[in-house]
PDB file of C-alpha atoms in Angstrom:
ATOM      1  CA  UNK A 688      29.274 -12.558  10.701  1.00  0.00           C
ATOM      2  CA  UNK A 689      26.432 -13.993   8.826  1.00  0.00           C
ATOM      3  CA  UNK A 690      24.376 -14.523  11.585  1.00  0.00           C
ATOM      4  CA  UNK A 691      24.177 -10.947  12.434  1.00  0.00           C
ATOM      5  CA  UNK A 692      24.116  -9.587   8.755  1.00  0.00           C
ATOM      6  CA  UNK A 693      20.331 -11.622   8.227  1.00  0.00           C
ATOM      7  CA  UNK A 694      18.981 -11.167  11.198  1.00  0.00           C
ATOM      8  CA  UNK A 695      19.590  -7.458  11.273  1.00  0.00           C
ATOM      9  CA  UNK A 696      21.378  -7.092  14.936  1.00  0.00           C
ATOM     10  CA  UNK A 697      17.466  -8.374  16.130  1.00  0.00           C
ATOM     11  CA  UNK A 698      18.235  -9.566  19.534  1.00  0.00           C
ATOM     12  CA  UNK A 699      16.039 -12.242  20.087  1.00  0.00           C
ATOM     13  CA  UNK A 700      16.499 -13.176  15.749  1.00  0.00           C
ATOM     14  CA  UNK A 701      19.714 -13.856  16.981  1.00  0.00           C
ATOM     15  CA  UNK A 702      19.187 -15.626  20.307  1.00  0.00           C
ATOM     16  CA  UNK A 703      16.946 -18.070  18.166  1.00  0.00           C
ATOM     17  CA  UNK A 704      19.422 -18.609  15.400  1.00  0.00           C
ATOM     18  CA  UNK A 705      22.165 -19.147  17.587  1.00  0.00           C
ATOM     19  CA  UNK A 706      19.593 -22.121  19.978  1.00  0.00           C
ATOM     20  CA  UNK A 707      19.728 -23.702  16.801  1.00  0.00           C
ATOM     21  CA  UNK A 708      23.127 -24.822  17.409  1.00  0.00           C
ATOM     22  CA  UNK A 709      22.344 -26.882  20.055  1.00  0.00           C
ATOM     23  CA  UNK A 710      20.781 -29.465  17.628  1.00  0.00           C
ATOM     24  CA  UNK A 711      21.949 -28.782  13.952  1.00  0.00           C
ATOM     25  CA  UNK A 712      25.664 -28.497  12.845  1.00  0.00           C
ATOM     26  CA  UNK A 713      27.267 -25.087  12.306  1.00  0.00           C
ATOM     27  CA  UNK A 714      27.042 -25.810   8.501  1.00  0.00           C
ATOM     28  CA  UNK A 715      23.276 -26.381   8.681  1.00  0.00           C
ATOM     29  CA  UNK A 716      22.694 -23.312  10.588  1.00  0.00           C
ATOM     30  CA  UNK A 717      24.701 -21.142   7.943  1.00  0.00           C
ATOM     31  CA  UNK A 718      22.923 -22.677   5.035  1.00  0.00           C
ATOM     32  CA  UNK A 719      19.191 -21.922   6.420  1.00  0.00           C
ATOM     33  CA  UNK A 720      20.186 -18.629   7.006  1.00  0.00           C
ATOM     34  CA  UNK A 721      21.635 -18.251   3.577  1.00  0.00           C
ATOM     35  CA  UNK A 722      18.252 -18.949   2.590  1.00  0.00           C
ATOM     36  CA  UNK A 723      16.427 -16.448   4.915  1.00  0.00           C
ATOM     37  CA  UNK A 724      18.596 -13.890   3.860  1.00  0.00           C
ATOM     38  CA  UNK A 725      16.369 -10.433   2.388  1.00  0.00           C
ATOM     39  CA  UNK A 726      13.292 -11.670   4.255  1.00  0.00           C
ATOM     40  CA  UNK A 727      10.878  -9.182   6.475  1.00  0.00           C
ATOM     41  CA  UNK A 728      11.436  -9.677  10.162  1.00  0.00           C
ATOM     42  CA  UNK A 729       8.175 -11.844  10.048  1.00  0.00           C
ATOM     43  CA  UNK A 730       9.142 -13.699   7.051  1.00  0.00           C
ATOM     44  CA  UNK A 731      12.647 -13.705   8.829  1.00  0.00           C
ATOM     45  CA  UNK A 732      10.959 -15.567  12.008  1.00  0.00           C
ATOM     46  CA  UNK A 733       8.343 -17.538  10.615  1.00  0.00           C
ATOM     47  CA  UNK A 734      11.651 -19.062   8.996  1.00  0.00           C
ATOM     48  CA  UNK A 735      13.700 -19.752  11.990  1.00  0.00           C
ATOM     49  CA  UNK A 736      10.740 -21.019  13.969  1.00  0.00           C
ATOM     50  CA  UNK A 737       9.789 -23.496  10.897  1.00  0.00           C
ATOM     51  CA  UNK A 738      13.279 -24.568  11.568  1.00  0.00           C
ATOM     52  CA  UNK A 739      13.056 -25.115  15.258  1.00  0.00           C
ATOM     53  CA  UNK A 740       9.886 -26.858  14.766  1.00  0.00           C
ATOM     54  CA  UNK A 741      11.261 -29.397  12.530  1.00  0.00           C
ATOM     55  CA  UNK A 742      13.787 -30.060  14.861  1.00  0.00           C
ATOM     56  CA  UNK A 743      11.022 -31.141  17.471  1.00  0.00           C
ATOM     57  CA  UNK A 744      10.610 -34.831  17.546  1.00  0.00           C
ATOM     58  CA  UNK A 745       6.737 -35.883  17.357  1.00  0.00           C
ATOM     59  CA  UNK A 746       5.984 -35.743  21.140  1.00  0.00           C
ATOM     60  CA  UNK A 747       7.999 -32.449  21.770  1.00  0.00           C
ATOM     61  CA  UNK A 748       5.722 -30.652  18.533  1.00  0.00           C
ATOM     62  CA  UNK A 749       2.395 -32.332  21.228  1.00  0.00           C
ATOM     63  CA  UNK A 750       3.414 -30.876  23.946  1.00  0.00           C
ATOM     64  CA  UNK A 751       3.931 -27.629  22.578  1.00  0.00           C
ATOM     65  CA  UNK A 752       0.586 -27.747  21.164  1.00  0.00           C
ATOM     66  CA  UNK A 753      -1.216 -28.870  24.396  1.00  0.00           C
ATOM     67  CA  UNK A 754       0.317 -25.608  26.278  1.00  0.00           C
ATOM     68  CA  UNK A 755      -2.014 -23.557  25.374  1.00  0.00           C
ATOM     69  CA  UNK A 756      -5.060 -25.756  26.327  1.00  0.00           C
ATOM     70  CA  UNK A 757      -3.487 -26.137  30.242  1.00  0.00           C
ATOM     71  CA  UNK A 758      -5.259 -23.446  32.838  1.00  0.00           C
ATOM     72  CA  UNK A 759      -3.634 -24.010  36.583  1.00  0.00           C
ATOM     73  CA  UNK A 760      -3.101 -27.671  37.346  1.00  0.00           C
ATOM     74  CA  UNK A 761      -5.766 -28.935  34.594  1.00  0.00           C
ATOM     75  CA  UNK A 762      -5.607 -29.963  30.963  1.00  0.00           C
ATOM     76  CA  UNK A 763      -8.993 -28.918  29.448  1.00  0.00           C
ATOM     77  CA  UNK A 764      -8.916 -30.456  26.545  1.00  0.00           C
ATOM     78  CA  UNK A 765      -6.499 -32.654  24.037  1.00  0.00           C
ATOM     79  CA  UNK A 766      -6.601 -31.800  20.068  1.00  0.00           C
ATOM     80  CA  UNK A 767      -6.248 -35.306  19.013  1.00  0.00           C
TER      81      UNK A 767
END
């Protein structure tokens, strides 16, 4: 199966490539990794996660990028 033939049997490659299913068709999926195919690993997931990202609508992509700022219970800061 393509899937398996880009991402090299990488488990988690895989896992990720696969999630995208959930919110792009089957055709989609196949296409993007068309295009990823004969990349490094890294090249290979900066790729996929690209591809989640820009399935993010614009308040998923902020939450995301407020995790990092939370410690415990508090928000330290906001980027914006």
């Amino acid at each position: 199966m393509i899937f398996n033939e880009v991402v090299g049997g990488n488990p988690l490659a895989l896992k990720l490539v696969v999630g995208q299913l959930c919110v792009l068709p089957l055709s989609q999926v196949l296409e993007n990794l068309k295009q990823a195919r004969g990349q490094t690993i890294d090249d290979l997931y900066t790729y996929i996660y690209w591809q989640a990202w820009h399935t993010l609508d614009e308040t998923s992509q902020k939450v995301l990028l407020v995790m990092p700022l939370v410690h415990g219970e508090r928000l330290t800061s906001l980027p914006w």
